[in-house]
mmCIF file of C-alpha atoms in Angstrom:
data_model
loop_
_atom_site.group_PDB
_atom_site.id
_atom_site.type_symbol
_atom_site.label_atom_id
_atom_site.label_comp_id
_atom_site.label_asym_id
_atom_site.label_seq_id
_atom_site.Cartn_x
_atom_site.Cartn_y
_atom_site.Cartn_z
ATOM 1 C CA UNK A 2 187.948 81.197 20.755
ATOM 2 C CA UNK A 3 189.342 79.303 18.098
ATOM 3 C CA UNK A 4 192.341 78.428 19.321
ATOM 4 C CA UNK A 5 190.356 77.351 22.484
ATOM 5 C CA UNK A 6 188.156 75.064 20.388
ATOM 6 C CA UNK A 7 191.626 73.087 18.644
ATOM 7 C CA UNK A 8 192.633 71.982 21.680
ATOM 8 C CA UNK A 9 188.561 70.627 22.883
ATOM 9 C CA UNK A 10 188.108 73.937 24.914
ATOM 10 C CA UNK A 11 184.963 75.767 24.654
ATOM 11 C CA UNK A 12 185.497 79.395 25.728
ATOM 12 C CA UNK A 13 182.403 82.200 26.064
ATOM 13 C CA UNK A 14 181.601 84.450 23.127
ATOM 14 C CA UNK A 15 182.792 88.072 24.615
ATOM 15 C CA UNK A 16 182.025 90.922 21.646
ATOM 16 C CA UNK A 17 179.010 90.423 19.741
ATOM 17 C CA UNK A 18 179.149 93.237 17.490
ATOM 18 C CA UNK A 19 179.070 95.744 19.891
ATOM 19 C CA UNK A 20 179.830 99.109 18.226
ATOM 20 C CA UNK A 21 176.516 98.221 16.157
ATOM 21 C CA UNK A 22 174.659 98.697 19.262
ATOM 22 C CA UNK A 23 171.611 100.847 19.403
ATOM 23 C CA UNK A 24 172.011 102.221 22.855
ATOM 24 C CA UNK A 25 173.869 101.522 25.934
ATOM 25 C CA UNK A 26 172.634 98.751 27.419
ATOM 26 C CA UNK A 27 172.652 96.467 24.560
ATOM 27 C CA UNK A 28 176.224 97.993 23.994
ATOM 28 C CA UNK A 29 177.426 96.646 27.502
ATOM 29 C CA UNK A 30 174.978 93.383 26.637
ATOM 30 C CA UNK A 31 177.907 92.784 23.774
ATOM 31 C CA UNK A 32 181.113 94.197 25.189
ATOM 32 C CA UNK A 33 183.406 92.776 27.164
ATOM 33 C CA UNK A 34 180.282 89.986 28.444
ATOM 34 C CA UNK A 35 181.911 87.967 30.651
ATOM 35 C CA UNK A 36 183.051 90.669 32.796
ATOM 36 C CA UNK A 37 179.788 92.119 32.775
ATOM 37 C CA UNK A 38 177.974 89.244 33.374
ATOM 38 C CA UNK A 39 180.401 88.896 36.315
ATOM 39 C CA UNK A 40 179.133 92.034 37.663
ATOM 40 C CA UNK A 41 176.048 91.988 36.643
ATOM 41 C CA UNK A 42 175.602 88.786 38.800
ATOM 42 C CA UNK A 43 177.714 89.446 41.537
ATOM 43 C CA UNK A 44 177.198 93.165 42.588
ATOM 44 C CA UNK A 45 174.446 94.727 40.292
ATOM 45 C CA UNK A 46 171.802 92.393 41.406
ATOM 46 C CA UNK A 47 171.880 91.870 44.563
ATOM 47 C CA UNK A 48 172.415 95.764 45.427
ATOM 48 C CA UNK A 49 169.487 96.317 43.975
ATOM 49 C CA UNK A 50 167.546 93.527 45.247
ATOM 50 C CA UNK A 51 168.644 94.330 48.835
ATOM 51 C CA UNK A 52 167.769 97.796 47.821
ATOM 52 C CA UNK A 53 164.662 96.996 46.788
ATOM 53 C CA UNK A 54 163.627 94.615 49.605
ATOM 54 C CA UNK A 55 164.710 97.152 52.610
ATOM 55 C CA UNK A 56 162.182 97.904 54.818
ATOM 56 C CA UNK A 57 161.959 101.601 53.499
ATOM 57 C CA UNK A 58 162.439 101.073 50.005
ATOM 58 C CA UNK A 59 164.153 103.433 47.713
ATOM 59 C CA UNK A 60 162.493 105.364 44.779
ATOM 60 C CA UNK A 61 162.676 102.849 41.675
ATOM 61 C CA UNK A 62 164.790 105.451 39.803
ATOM 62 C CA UNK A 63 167.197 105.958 42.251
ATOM 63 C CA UNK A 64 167.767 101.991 43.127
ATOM 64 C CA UNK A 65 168.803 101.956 39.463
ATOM 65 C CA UNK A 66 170.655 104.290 38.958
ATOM 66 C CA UNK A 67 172.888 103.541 42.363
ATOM 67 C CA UNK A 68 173.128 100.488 40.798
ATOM 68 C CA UNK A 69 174.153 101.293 37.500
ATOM 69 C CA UNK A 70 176.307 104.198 38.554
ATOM 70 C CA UNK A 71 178.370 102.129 41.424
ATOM 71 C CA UNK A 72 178.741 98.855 38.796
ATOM 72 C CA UNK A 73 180.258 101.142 36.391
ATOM 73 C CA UNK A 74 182.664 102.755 38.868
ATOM 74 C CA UNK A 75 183.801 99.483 39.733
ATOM 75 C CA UNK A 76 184.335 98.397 36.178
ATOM 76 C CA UNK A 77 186.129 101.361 35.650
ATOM 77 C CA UNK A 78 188.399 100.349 38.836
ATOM 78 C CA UNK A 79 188.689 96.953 37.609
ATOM 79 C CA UNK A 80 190.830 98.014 34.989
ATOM 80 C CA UNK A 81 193.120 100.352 37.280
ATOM 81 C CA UNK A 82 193.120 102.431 40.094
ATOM 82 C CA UNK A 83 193.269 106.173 38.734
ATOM 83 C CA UNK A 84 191.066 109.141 38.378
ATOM 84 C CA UNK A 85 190.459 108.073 34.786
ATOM 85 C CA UNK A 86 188.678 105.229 35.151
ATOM 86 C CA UNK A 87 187.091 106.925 37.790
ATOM 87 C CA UNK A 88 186.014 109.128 35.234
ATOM 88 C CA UNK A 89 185.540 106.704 32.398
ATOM 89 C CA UNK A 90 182.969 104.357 34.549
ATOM 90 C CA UNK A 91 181.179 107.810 35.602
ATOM 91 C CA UNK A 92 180.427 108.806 32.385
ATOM 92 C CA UNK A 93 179.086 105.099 31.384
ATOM 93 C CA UNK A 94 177.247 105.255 34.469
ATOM 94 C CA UNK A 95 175.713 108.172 33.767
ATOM 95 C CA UNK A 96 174.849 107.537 30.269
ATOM 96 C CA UNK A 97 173.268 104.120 31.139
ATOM 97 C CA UNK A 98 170.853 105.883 33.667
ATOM 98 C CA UNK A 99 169.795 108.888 31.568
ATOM 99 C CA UNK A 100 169.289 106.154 28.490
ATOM 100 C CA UNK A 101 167.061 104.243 31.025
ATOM 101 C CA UNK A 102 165.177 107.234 31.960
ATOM 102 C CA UNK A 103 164.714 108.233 28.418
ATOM 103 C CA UNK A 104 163.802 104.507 27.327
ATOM 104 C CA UNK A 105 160.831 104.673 30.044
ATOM 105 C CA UNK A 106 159.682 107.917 29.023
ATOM 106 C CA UNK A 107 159.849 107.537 25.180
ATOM 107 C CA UNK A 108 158.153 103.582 25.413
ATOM 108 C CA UNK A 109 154.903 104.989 26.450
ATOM 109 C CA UNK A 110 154.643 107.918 24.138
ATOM 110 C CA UNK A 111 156.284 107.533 20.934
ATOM 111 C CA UNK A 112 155.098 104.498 18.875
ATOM 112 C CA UNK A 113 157.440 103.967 15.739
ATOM 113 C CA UNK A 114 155.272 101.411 13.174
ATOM 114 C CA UNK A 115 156.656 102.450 10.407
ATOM 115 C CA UNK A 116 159.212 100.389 9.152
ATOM 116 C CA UNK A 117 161.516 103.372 7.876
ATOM 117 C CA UNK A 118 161.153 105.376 11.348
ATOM 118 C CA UNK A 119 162.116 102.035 12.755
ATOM 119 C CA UNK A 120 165.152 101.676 10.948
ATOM 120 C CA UNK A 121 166.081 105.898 11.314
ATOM 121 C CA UNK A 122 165.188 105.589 14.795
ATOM 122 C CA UNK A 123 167.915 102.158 14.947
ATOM 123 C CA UNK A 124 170.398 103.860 12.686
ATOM 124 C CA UNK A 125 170.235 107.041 15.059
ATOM 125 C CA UNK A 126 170.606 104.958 18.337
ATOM 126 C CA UNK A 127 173.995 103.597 16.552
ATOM 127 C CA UNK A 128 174.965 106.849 16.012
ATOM 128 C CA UNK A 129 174.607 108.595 19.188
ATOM 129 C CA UNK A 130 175.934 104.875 20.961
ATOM 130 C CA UNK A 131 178.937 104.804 19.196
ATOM 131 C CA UNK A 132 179.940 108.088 19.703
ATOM 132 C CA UNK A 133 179.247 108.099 23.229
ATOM 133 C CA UNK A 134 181.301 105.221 23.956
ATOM 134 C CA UNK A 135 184.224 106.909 21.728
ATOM 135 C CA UNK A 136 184.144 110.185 23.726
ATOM 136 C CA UNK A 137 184.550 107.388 26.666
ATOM 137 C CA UNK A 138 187.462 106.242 25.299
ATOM 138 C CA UNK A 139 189.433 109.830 25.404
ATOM 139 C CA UNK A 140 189.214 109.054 29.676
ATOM 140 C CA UNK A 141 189.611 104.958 29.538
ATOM 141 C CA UNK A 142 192.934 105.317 26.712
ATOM 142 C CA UNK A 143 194.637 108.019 28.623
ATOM 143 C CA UNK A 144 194.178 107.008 32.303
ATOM 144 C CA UNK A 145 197.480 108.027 34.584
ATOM 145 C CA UNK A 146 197.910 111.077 32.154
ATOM 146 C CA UNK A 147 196.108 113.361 34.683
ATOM 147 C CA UNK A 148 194.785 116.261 32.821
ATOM 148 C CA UNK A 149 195.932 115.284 29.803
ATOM 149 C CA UNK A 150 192.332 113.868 28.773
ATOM 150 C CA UNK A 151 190.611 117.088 28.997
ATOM 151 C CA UNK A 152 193.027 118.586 27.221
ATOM 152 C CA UNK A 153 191.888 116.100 24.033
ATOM 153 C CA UNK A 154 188.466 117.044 25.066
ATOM 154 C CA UNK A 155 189.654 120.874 24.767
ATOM 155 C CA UNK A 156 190.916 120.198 21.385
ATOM 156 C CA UNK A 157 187.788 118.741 20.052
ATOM 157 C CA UNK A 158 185.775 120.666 21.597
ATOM 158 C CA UNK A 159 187.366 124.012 21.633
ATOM 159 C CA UNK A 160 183.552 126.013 21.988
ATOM 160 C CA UNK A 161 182.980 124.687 24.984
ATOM 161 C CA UNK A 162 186.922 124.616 26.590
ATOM 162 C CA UNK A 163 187.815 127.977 25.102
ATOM 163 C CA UNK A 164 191.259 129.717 25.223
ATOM 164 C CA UNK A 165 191.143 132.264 23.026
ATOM 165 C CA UNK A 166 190.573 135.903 24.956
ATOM 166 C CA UNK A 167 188.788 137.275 21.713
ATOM 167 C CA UNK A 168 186.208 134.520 22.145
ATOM 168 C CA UNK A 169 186.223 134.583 26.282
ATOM 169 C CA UNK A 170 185.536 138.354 25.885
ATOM 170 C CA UNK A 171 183.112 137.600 23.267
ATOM 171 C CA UNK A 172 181.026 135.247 25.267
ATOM 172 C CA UNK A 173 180.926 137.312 28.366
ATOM 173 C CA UNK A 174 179.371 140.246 26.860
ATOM 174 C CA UNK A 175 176.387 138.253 25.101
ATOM 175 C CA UNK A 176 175.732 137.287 28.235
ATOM 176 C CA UNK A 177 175.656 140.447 29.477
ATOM 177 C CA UNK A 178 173.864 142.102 26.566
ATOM 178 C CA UNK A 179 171.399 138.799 27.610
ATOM 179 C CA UNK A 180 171.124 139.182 31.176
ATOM 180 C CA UNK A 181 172.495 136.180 31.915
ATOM 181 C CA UNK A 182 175.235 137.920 33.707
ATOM 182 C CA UNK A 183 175.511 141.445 35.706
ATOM 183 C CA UNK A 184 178.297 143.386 34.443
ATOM 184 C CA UNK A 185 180.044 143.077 38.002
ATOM 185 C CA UNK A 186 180.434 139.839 37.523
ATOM 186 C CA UNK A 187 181.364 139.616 34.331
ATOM 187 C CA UNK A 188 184.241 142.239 35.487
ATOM 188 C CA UNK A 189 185.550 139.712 38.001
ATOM 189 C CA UNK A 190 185.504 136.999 35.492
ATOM 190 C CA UNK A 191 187.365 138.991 33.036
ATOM 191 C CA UNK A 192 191.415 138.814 33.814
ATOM 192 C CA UNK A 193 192.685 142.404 33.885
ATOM 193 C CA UNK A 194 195.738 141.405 31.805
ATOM 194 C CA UNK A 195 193.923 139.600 29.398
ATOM 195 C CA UNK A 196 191.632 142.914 29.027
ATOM 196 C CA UNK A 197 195.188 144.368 28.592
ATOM 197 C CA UNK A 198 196.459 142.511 25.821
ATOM 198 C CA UNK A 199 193.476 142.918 23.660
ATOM 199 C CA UNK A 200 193.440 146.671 24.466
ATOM 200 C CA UNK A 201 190.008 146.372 25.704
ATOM 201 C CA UNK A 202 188.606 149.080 28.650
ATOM 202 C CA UNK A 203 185.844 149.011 30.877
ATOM 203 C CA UNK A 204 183.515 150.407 28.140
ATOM 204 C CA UNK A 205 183.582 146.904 26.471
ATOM 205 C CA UNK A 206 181.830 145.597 29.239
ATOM 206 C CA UNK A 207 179.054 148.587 29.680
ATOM 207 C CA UNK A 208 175.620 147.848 28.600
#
């Protein structure tokens, strides 16, 4: 921009900030705007107003979020053909929806007036913003690496990608001991020579 403005050219503002962003939309209100004012303008709007306008309407809901979820897959595309972005415009579009939904449902029945549950509530919204978008990022910065994403997302998140048989074994008989699982089931799910090499029988599977 400033090297725009030495030689008399006036170029568009395109971050404002956008990492201090309170939720999603204002996030993609600050990031990258040109392109998604572009989008916004060209696709976005009139999907939905042709969605809107049809002579059997769709449910409110659902014209947004086939809107939001089909603008964010073409983002994603915009910036390369491959099952990442794919992936990487998915989870934006899904994240704008639900933070739609949730902005709907919390307007009409939380009221924050005080000035410090204000500012928690803004200094949450940042929180949980910016760390959505960075989980984003694991899809968007490895795109063509196929797999190879998940595997980051393994590694951060190793409760909920486990490898370890101890803790596979472990999980599958709280949910037995739960009910959340029959122990027939939980037998097909265990691998036999897993089961093998931790010396484990049958009876560590009986109720």
């Amino acid at each position: 921009i400033g090297s725009g403005q030495l030689v008399g050219i006036k170029l568009p503002e395109n971050f404002d900030r956008p990492y201090l962003k309170p939720n999603l939309t204002t996030f993609w209100n600050s990031w990258h705007i040109t392109l998604a004012q572009w989008f916004r303008a060209y696709f976005f709007n009139p999907l939905t107003r042709s969605l809107r306008s049809s002579k059997r309407p769709l449910p409110m809901p659902l014209i947004i979020f086939t809107g939001q979820f089909s603008t964010m897959i073409l983002i994603g595309l915009w910036h390369g053909i491959t099952i990442n972005f794919v992936l990487w415009g998915t989870w934006h579009g899904l994240g704008l929806f639900a933070q739609n939904r949730w902005s709907d449902f919390a307007k009409t029945r939380f009221s924050a007036k005080d000035p410090r549950t204000q500012k928690a509530l803004q200094y949450g919204g940042v929180f949980l913003t910016f760390n959505f978008v960075a989980l984003g990022w694991v899809f968007f910065a490895l795109a063509g690496c196929e797999g190879l994403p998940f595997e980051q997302l393994d590694q951060a998140f190793p409760v909920f990608f486990p490898e370890d048989p101890d803790l596979i074994l472990e999980v599958l008989v709280h949910a037995v001991d739960v009910g959340l699982l029959d122990l027939e089931r939980a037998g097909v799910l265990l691998d036999p020579l897993a089961a093998e090499d931790l010396h484990v029988d049958d009876r560590a599977l009986d109720p």
